Amino acid sequence: MEEKRKHYDISNYEKPLVTVDIVIFTIKDHDLKILLVKRKYEPFKGYWALPGGFVRTKEPLENAAMRELHEETNVEDVYLEQLYSFGEVTRDPRGRVITVSYFALINSEHLDLKARTDVEDVNWFSMYNLPKELAFDHKKILNYALTRLRNKLDYTTATFQLLPKRFTLTELQKVYEIILNKSVDKRNFRKKIKSLNLLIETKETKMDGTHRPARLYLLKKNAPFII
Amino acid sequence: MEEKRKHYDISNYEKPLVTVDIVIFTIKDHDLKILLVKRKYEPFKGYWALPGGFVRTKEPLENAAMRELHEETNVEDVYLEQLYSFGEVTRDPRGRVITVSYFALINSEHLDLKARTDVEDVNWFSMYNLPKELAFDHKKILNYALTRLRNKLDYTTATFQLLPKRFTLTELQKVYEIILNKSVDKRNFRKKIKSLNLLIETKETKMDGTHRPARLYLLKKNAPFII
DNA sequence: TAAATAGTGTCTCTTAGACAATATTAT
DNA sequence: ATAATATTGTCTAAGAGACACTATTTA
């Protein structure tokens, strides 16, 4: 009987804290950027950190991530995916904190950071030029996220979230080049994209400068997520 | 000052419980099997469930998973990988429980289930013939694990963990066929495996029955994990 | 007509997949 | 010899990657 209670009563177990942390990617100024917040309080006061926070008791994990995301940005049309859970015992000096990390891809248009009171500063950083030290194990989380993002490029359409609805093939190619951090042959790239049959060619073009205008495309309404 | 304390004092936050659950795969009797335990206590008393348990306060997540694994089996040489964290609010009727799931691949030799007191029964089940109802959201976790396992087949050597150290090419092919649940052309399979240059041909052969004996191979000592 | 970017096609090499005959062992 | 599994090669089609010229626009 006592043994039975031991197994049934949930309150006997010590509880770690659970947070979510989000790697928010966007492409801005021809660069892969991620959002960081400067911590106003200890621990790691003054350090840049991933946006995140504690999971509320009646809140699904994904909602917690989405809530934190909305607290930082006003964007809709967000692609959000769980990344990995980090559970080193000493990752937070305050005590046992397990974090479930997410990564988000947001459209480079209409970026609009909100004013916040609980952080000292918010900013976009180039993934290729991060602050030397980040709070907690957030550097590790970022590297993990970059690897995942690069892999997704190959076999999913998730990365179209980084572009406006209508985009040119050159813009699409730049997304690939910026994420992979290497250049790609224009002819092979276009051949590949066209063979996947994911895009609709619009009648509009985009002019910017003194040269031939580029055709605008959009992703098919029900293009497969996994190619 | 009060606001500062609010952000610093960890004890103000409500804490969900954190468990680990493990999908332990092996290959036995020409079938893909996973280990389930029959629950002795509520909730889901009498239901089959994934082995797992609460994470201890001073225990890294991966250690918790490894500990649960060792509590069920005596195997060493285990491949263990984090799968996904499930955080639906209502997934455990006792309250908020977030689970970090893992999957493990164990060698089909020397399987030796331990006697346990806190479960009613332990058994291997065919992945293709599971009990109709499982405890919690464990069916969902299992399906997620199967998808992951199938994907890993393509580009990692993780699945060699399912075989003894020395194995025949036919045994290796069977692993592929059982996991993918479809048959594979023998000539193409061997051509592919040989082109990857992962194996060492031993001088020994394996006899079993009245037919030509098969050459034994082993995975190269420092074969890459990701191919 | 100069400057700047958009847009396009061919060749080669590698890889995936279809497909069937011979080799070796024990009884 | 028979039964049973091991072992091996060729052909074709599709895709990846190297590579350079023409088209269209504005100033």
XYZ file of C-alpha atoms (C1' of nucleotides) in Angstrom:
508
model
C 0.000 0.000 0.000
C 2.755 2.367 0.926
C 4.723 1.254 -2.076
C 1.731 1.869 -4.243
C 1.356 5.400 -2.985
C 4.987 5.992 -3.661
C 4.413 5.251 -7.292
C 1.202 7.118 -7.659
C 1.871 10.320 -5.795
C 3.549 12.659 -8.195
C 4.645 15.153 -5.558
C 7.352 12.930 -4.128
C 9.712 13.632 -6.972
C 12.089 16.526 -7.120
C 11.371 18.776 -9.987
C 13.825 20.370 -12.357
C 12.738 23.602 -14.022
C 11.890 23.570 -17.686
C 12.514 26.413 -20.080
C 12.235 26.878 -23.802
C 14.898 28.699 -25.800
C 14.414 29.756 -29.375
C 16.849 30.238 -32.193
C 15.093 32.720 -34.453
C 16.652 32.827 -37.901
C 16.088 35.427 -40.549
C 17.937 36.752 -43.541
C 18.721 40.442 -43.455
C 21.342 42.520 -45.255
C 22.472 39.459 -47.208
C 23.369 37.680 -44.010
C 22.007 34.916 -41.815
C 20.881 36.543 -38.585
C 19.659 35.258 -35.259
C 17.912 37.177 -32.519
C 19.615 37.612 -29.162
C 18.548 39.448 -26.031
C 20.865 41.063 -23.542
C 20.174 39.816 -20.031
C 19.138 42.408 -17.494
C 19.399 40.125 -14.460
C 21.640 37.479 -13.016
C 22.766 34.928 -13.903
C 24.768 36.018 -16.915
C 23.637 39.605 -16.438
C 24.837 41.672 -19.386
C 25.431 38.639 -21.596
C 23.628 38.004 -24.834
C 21.294 35.029 -24.730
C 18.698 33.251 -26.788
C 15.159 34.492 -26.191
C 13.303 32.058 -23.974
C 11.703 31.529 -20.641
C 9.999 29.178 -18.274
C 7.264 26.877 -19.431
C 3.977 27.560 -17.693
C 2.198 24.728 -16.002
C -0.780 24.666 -18.299
C 1.036 25.461 -21.479
C 2.157 22.956 -24.105
C 5.843 23.186 -24.961
C 5.242 24.420 -28.467
C 2.944 27.161 -27.216
C 5.583 28.307 -24.781
C 8.025 28.618 -27.656
C 5.484 30.423 -29.793
C 4.648 32.777 -26.944
C 8.284 33.701 -26.431
C 8.624 34.211 -30.145
C 5.686 36.583 -30.224
C 7.012 38.434 -27.225
C 10.106 39.291 -29.254
C 8.780 39.817 -32.731
C 5.480 40.690 -34.322
C 5.804 38.262 -37.142
C 3.200 35.792 -38.211
C 3.723 33.004 -40.685
C 6.425 31.522 -38.563
C 7.985 28.162 -39.053
C 8.713 26.627 -35.665
C 10.340 23.278 -34.995
C 11.666 21.572 -31.910
C 15.416 21.239 -31.953
C 16.799 19.375 -28.972
C 16.575 19.260 -25.192
C 19.633 20.178 -23.199
C 19.865 18.784 -19.721
C 23.368 19.166 -18.345
C 23.110 19.460 -14.576
C 25.283 22.551 -14.355
C 24.059 24.469 -17.374
C 22.261 26.991 -15.189
C 24.048 28.198 -12.036
C 20.698 28.683 -10.266
C 19.912 25.009 -10.192
C 18.607 22.266 -12.346
C 17.113 23.714 -15.487
C 16.316 21.630 -18.528
C 15.713 23.536 -21.704
C 13.791 22.456 -24.751
C 15.180 24.381 -27.687
C 13.296 25.368 -30.808
C 14.248 26.967 -34.019
C 12.151 29.392 -36.000
C 12.417 30.782 -39.498
C 10.884 34.153 -40.117
C 10.286 36.161 -43.223
C 12.712 38.957 -43.763
C 9.920 41.444 -44.499
C 8.176 43.468 -41.830
C 10.638 42.690 -39.096
C 9.538 44.665 -36.128
C 11.132 44.063 -32.751
C 8.926 44.860 -29.813
C 9.909 47.022 -26.914
C 10.582 44.925 -23.847
C 11.123 45.669 -20.219
C 12.755 42.534 -18.929
C 15.792 42.623 -21.123
C 18.351 45.340 -21.575
C 18.550 45.107 -25.321
C 17.447 43.034 -28.279
C 19.316 42.655 -31.524
C 19.936 40.694 -34.663
C 23.401 39.144 -34.914
C 25.081 37.560 -37.864
C 25.339 33.827 -37.316
C 28.850 34.153 -38.698
C 29.852 36.888 -36.294
C 28.440 36.105 -32.874
C 29.451 37.670 -29.583
C 32.410 35.806 -28.126
C 30.554 34.623 -25.062
C 26.897 33.826 -24.763
C 24.874 33.062 -21.653
C 24.460 29.453 -20.498
C 25.139 26.847 -23.198
C 23.502 28.960 -25.865
C 26.473 28.814 -28.193
C 26.071 25.071 -28.329
C 22.372 25.420 -29.079
C 23.098 27.858 -31.890
C 25.589 25.546 -33.521
C 23.145 22.707 -33.300
C 20.504 24.900 -34.921
C 22.773 25.881 -37.783
C 23.538 22.264 -38.580
C 19.844 21.433 -38.579
C 19.019 24.393 -40.785
C 21.644 23.371 -43.313
C 20.345 19.840 -43.420
C 16.770 21.007 -43.908
C 17.811 22.912 -46.993
C 18.360 19.644 -48.807
C 15.068 17.952 -48.336
C 12.424 20.361 -47.115
C 10.673 23.530 -48.183
C 10.923 24.994 -44.668
C 13.489 27.523 -45.795
C 11.031 29.270 -48.093
C 9.762 30.832 -44.854
C 12.810 33.041 -44.938
C 11.620 34.718 -48.137
C 8.701 36.997 -48.942
C 5.701 35.348 -50.629
C 6.963 36.332 -54.061
C 10.667 36.143 -54.738
C 13.112 35.915 -57.599
C 15.246 32.871 -58.286
C 18.310 34.908 -57.481
C 16.872 35.744 -54.084
C 16.177 32.070 -53.488
C 19.697 31.189 -54.517
C 21.086 33.788 -52.115
C 19.211 32.114 -49.262
C 20.949 28.866 -50.102
C 24.312 30.523 -50.397
C 23.972 32.428 -47.152
C 22.882 29.376 -45.189
C 25.504 27.094 -46.671
C 28.061 29.881 -46.595
C 29.336 29.012 -50.039
C 28.487 29.922 -53.593
C 26.369 27.840 -55.903
C 26.338 27.570 -59.692
C 23.412 29.562 -61.043
C 22.570 27.195 -63.890
C 22.695 24.039 -61.810
C 20.699 25.684 -59.057
C 17.907 26.728 -61.402
C 17.876 23.371 -63.127
C 17.488 21.671 -59.762
C 14.766 23.989 -58.467
C 12.780 23.709 -61.673
C 12.999 19.930 -61.670
C 11.444 19.864 -58.193
C 8.362 21.508 -59.602
C 7.650 23.499 -56.454
C 7.260 26.980 -57.851
C 4.686 28.959 -59.747
C 5.978 31.556 -62.163
C 4.050 34.815 -61.819
C 3.561 37.386 -64.549
C 5.309 40.037 -62.516
C 8.924 40.988 -62.432
C 11.058 42.780 -59.921
C 13.133 45.749 -60.967
C 15.951 46.949 -58.910
C 18.568 48.913 -60.698
C 19.750 49.394 -64.188
C 19.491 45.892 -65.544
C 17.122 43.246 -66.761
C 14.222 42.719 -64.326
C 13.823 39.339 -62.648
C 10.777 37.131 -62.801
C 8.895 36.685 -59.502
C 7.948 33.200 -58.310
C 5.941 31.806 -55.453
C 5.864 28.454 -53.692
C 2.964 26.262 -54.788
C 0.023 26.337 -52.407
C 0.372 22.672 -51.496
C 4.006 22.052 -52.211
C 5.206 19.115 -50.112
C 7.059 20.025 -46.962
C 9.446 17.131 -47.295
C 10.724 16.824 -50.811
C 14.856 45.288 -6.290
C 11.721 43.280 -5.938
C 11.558 42.903 -9.673
C 15.105 41.766 -9.682
C 14.418 39.107 -7.123
C 11.499 37.942 -9.174
C 13.844 37.199 -12.016
C 16.569 35.720 -9.944
C 14.721 33.490 -7.550
C 14.180 30.228 -9.275
C 11.673 28.931 -6.771
C 8.882 31.214 -7.891
C 8.131 29.160 -10.931
C 5.827 26.199 -11.009
C 7.627 23.092 -11.980
C 6.506 20.412 -14.378
C 7.902 16.950 -13.820
C 10.428 15.596 -16.255
C 10.746 11.979 -17.280
C 12.740 10.081 -19.824
C 11.204 7.319 -21.933
C 13.251 4.960 -24.026
C 12.488 3.122 -27.195
C 14.832 0.141 -27.080
C 15.130 -1.519 -30.458
C 16.633 -4.873 -31.165
C 16.360 -7.508 -33.846
C 15.221 -10.892 -32.674
C 13.608 -13.807 -34.491
C 13.896 -11.963 -37.796
C 11.751 -9.153 -36.489
C 12.182 -5.597 -35.243
C 11.399 -5.644 -31.538
C 10.985 -2.995 -28.887
C 10.952 -3.431 -25.141
C 7.779 -2.666 -23.191
C 6.981 -2.949 -19.495
C 3.581 -3.673 -18.050
C 2.607 -1.047 -15.497
C 1.981 -2.259 -11.979
C 0.542 1.015 -10.678
C -1.827 3.763 -11.741
C -2.094 5.588 -14.005
C -2.466 3.153 -16.880
C -2.111 0.222 -14.504
C -1.939 -2.993 -16.530
C -1.056 -1.198 -19.749
C 2.164 -1.734 -21.636
C 4.447 1.279 -21.635
C 7.907 2.351 -22.683
C 10.543 1.882 -20.011
C 11.322 5.187 -18.392
C 11.158 7.185 -15.240
C 11.725 10.465 -13.525
C 14.907 12.405 -14.028
C 16.842 12.849 -10.811
C 17.874 16.311 -9.792
C 21.574 15.773 -10.143
C 21.474 13.548 -13.142
C 22.061 14.646 -16.743
C 19.266 13.674 -19.115
C 21.359 11.207 -21.016
C 22.437 9.480 -17.828
C 18.829 9.140 -16.773
C 18.079 7.429 -20.052
C 21.135 5.200 -19.725
C 20.194 4.313 -16.156
C 16.699 3.266 -17.169
C 18.176 1.266 -19.993
C 20.485 -0.598 -17.649
C 17.657 -1.223 -15.229
C 15.867 -3.150 -17.962
C 18.651 -4.881 -19.798
C 22.198 -5.934 -19.069
C 23.556 -4.910 -22.402
C 26.613 -2.836 -22.956
C 27.697 -1.345 -26.242
C 24.476 0.551 -26.534
C 23.733 3.228 -29.053
C 21.608 5.904 -27.399
C 20.241 9.027 -29.026
C 17.786 11.677 -27.958
C 14.590 11.537 -29.949
C 12.141 14.293 -29.083
C 10.515 15.958 -26.095
C 6.791 15.583 -25.665
C 5.031 18.226 -23.652
C 1.291 18.051 -24.130
C -0.357 19.333 -20.969
C -2.685 16.382 -20.610
C -0.379 13.556 -21.597
C -0.160 12.349 -17.988
C -3.361 12.315 -15.932
C -1.391 12.968 -12.724
C -0.336 16.432 -13.770
C 2.164 18.192 -15.910
C 4.823 15.768 -17.049
C 7.230 16.524 -19.840
C 9.091 13.567 -21.245
C 12.356 13.539 -23.104
C 12.371 10.448 -25.267
C 15.412 8.490 -26.369
C 15.987 5.638 -28.667
C 18.490 2.875 -28.204
C 19.816 0.169 -30.468
C 21.072 -2.968 -28.850
C 22.876 -5.967 -30.129
C 20.756 -9.009 -30.619
C 23.256 -11.230 -28.822
C 23.249 -11.805 -25.088
C 19.855 -10.298 -24.462
C 19.134 -10.758 -20.828
C 16.177 -9.026 -19.222
C 16.542 -8.318 -15.551
C 14.059 -9.238 -12.901
C 12.235 -6.158 -11.684
C 9.884 -5.424 -8.848
C 8.196 -2.247 -9.929
C 6.624 -3.553 -13.095
C 4.333 -6.488 -13.568
C 6.013 -7.804 -16.664
C 8.637 -6.982 -19.265
C 8.656 -8.158 -22.825
C 9.851 -7.715 -26.356
C 7.143 -6.809 -28.870
C 7.290 -6.735 -32.613
C 7.231 -3.163 -33.827
C 4.815 -4.402 -36.463
C 2.469 -6.029 -33.993
C 2.116 -3.785 -30.971
C -0.548 -3.999 -28.273
C -3.611 -2.035 -29.355
C -3.364 0.486 -26.565
C -0.246 1.729 -24.871
C 0.082 3.924 -21.795
C 0.272 7.708 -22.166
C 1.275 8.912 -25.638
C 3.762 6.097 -26.038
C 2.341 4.956 -29.359
C 3.166 8.355 -30.777
C 6.699 8.142 -29.409
C 7.164 4.715 -30.966
C 6.067 5.881 -34.373
C 8.397 8.821 -34.165
C 11.235 6.462 -33.247
C 10.546 4.158 -36.167
C 10.667 7.039 -38.620
C 13.952 8.186 -37.154
C 15.430 4.711 -37.260
C 14.490 4.310 -40.912
C 16.052 7.620 -41.791
C 19.269 6.766 -39.973
C 19.647 3.675 -42.100
C 20.428 5.863 -45.089
C 23.213 7.953 -43.812
C 24.670 6.554 -40.602
C 26.341 3.444 -39.304
C 24.262 3.502 -36.120
C 22.316 0.458 -37.198
C 25.373 -1.765 -37.080
C 24.730 -1.736 -33.327
C 21.895 -4.128 -33.964
C 24.305 -6.791 -35.170
C 26.996 -8.844 -33.462
C 30.582 -7.694 -34.008
C 31.053 -10.090 -36.863
C 28.213 -10.631 -39.266
C 27.490 -11.875 -42.743
C 26.303 -9.639 -45.556
C 23.037 -11.513 -45.587
C 22.527 -10.729 -41.898
C 23.234 -7.081 -42.603
C 20.779 -7.089 -45.464
C 18.129 -8.652 -43.231
C 18.546 -5.758 -40.786
C 17.792 -3.346 -43.597
C 14.844 -5.355 -44.785
C 13.354 -5.733 -41.334
C 13.671 -2.052 -40.526
C 12.370 -0.862 -43.877
C 9.801 -3.664 -43.922
C 10.491 -4.417 -47.560
C 12.846 -6.582 -49.538
C 16.021 -5.383 -51.146
C 17.905 -6.666 -54.170
C 20.873 -8.687 -52.985
C 23.273 -7.626 -55.744
C 22.488 -3.930 -55.475
C 22.701 -4.062 -51.706
C 26.150 -5.642 -51.743
C 27.385 -3.286 -54.429
C 26.246 -0.325 -52.338
C 27.728 -1.582 -49.075
C 31.043 -2.402 -50.696
C 31.263 0.999 -52.354
C 30.932 2.643 -48.937
C 34.124 0.937 -47.863
C 32.996 0.472 -44.278
C 33.646 -3.193 -43.768
C 36.593 -5.463 -43.183
C 36.384 -8.945 -44.626
C 37.546 -11.534 -42.090
C 39.009 -14.881 -42.935
C 36.241 -16.690 -41.116
C 32.957 -17.937 -42.410
C 29.704 -18.801 -40.765
C 28.109 -22.146 -41.355
C 24.532 -22.750 -40.639
C 22.957 -25.595 -42.491
C 23.583 -27.563 -45.545
C 24.821 -24.900 -47.916
C 27.719 -22.682 -48.805
C 29.101 -20.892 -45.733
C 28.983 -17.103 -45.620
C 31.940 -14.806 -45.154
C 32.001 -12.839 -41.876
C 32.623 -9.092 -41.920
C 33.109 -6.443 -39.297
C 32.677 -2.686 -39.254
C 35.969 -0.833 -39.611
C 37.337 0.411 -36.307
C 37.000 4.059 -37.253
C 34.252 3.904 -39.813
C 32.529 7.289 -39.947
C 29.273 7.521 -38.028
C 27.700 9.746 -40.625
C 28.336 8.459 -44.100
C 26.449 51.721 -75.960
C 27.859 50.616 -71.364
C 26.775 48.523 -67.089
C 24.519 45.291 -64.575
C 21.947 41.314 -63.594
C 18.618 37.660 -65.715
C 18.281 33.665 -68.053
C 19.592 29.393 -70.523
C 21.944 24.106 -72.447
C 25.432 20.483 -72.983
C 28.602 17.159 -71.654
C 30.530 13.934 -68.391
C 30.598 11.127 -64.486
C 28.455 8.833 -60.833
C 24.807 6.407 -58.836
C 20.302 3.786 -58.421
C 17.755 0.167 -59.900
C 16.413 -3.850 -62.847
C 17.842 -8.266 -63.689
C 20.052 -14.226 -63.574
C 23.694 -17.348 -63.473
C 27.475 -19.761 -61.063
C 29.869 -21.352 -56.552
C 30.205 -23.904 -52.402
C 28.898 -26.596 -48.777
C 26.490 -30.925 -46.288
C 23.814 -34.826 -46.870
C 23.077 -35.479 -57.288
C 20.236 -32.427 -54.490
C 19.146 -28.757 -51.551
C 20.173 -24.594 -49.811
C 22.286 -20.248 -49.498
C 26.554 -17.329 -51.080
C 28.526 -14.695 -54.420
C 29.105 -11.970 -58.567
C 28.390 -8.160 -63.181
C 26.010 -5.540 -66.834
C 22.940 -2.411 -68.732
C 20.107 1.682 -68.538
C 18.243 5.856 -66.771
C 18.452 9.750 -63.824
C 20.828 13.175 -61.358
C 25.003 16.044 -59.899
C 28.411 19.043 -61.177
C 31.544 21.625 -64.436
C 31.280 25.135 -67.601
C 30.062 30.357 -70.925
C 27.259 32.830 -73.611
C 22.980 35.654 -74.825
C 18.944 38.707 -73.207
C 16.960 42.669 -71.223
C 16.690 46.715 -68.882
C 18.128 51.801 -67.491
C 20.969 55.645 -67.869
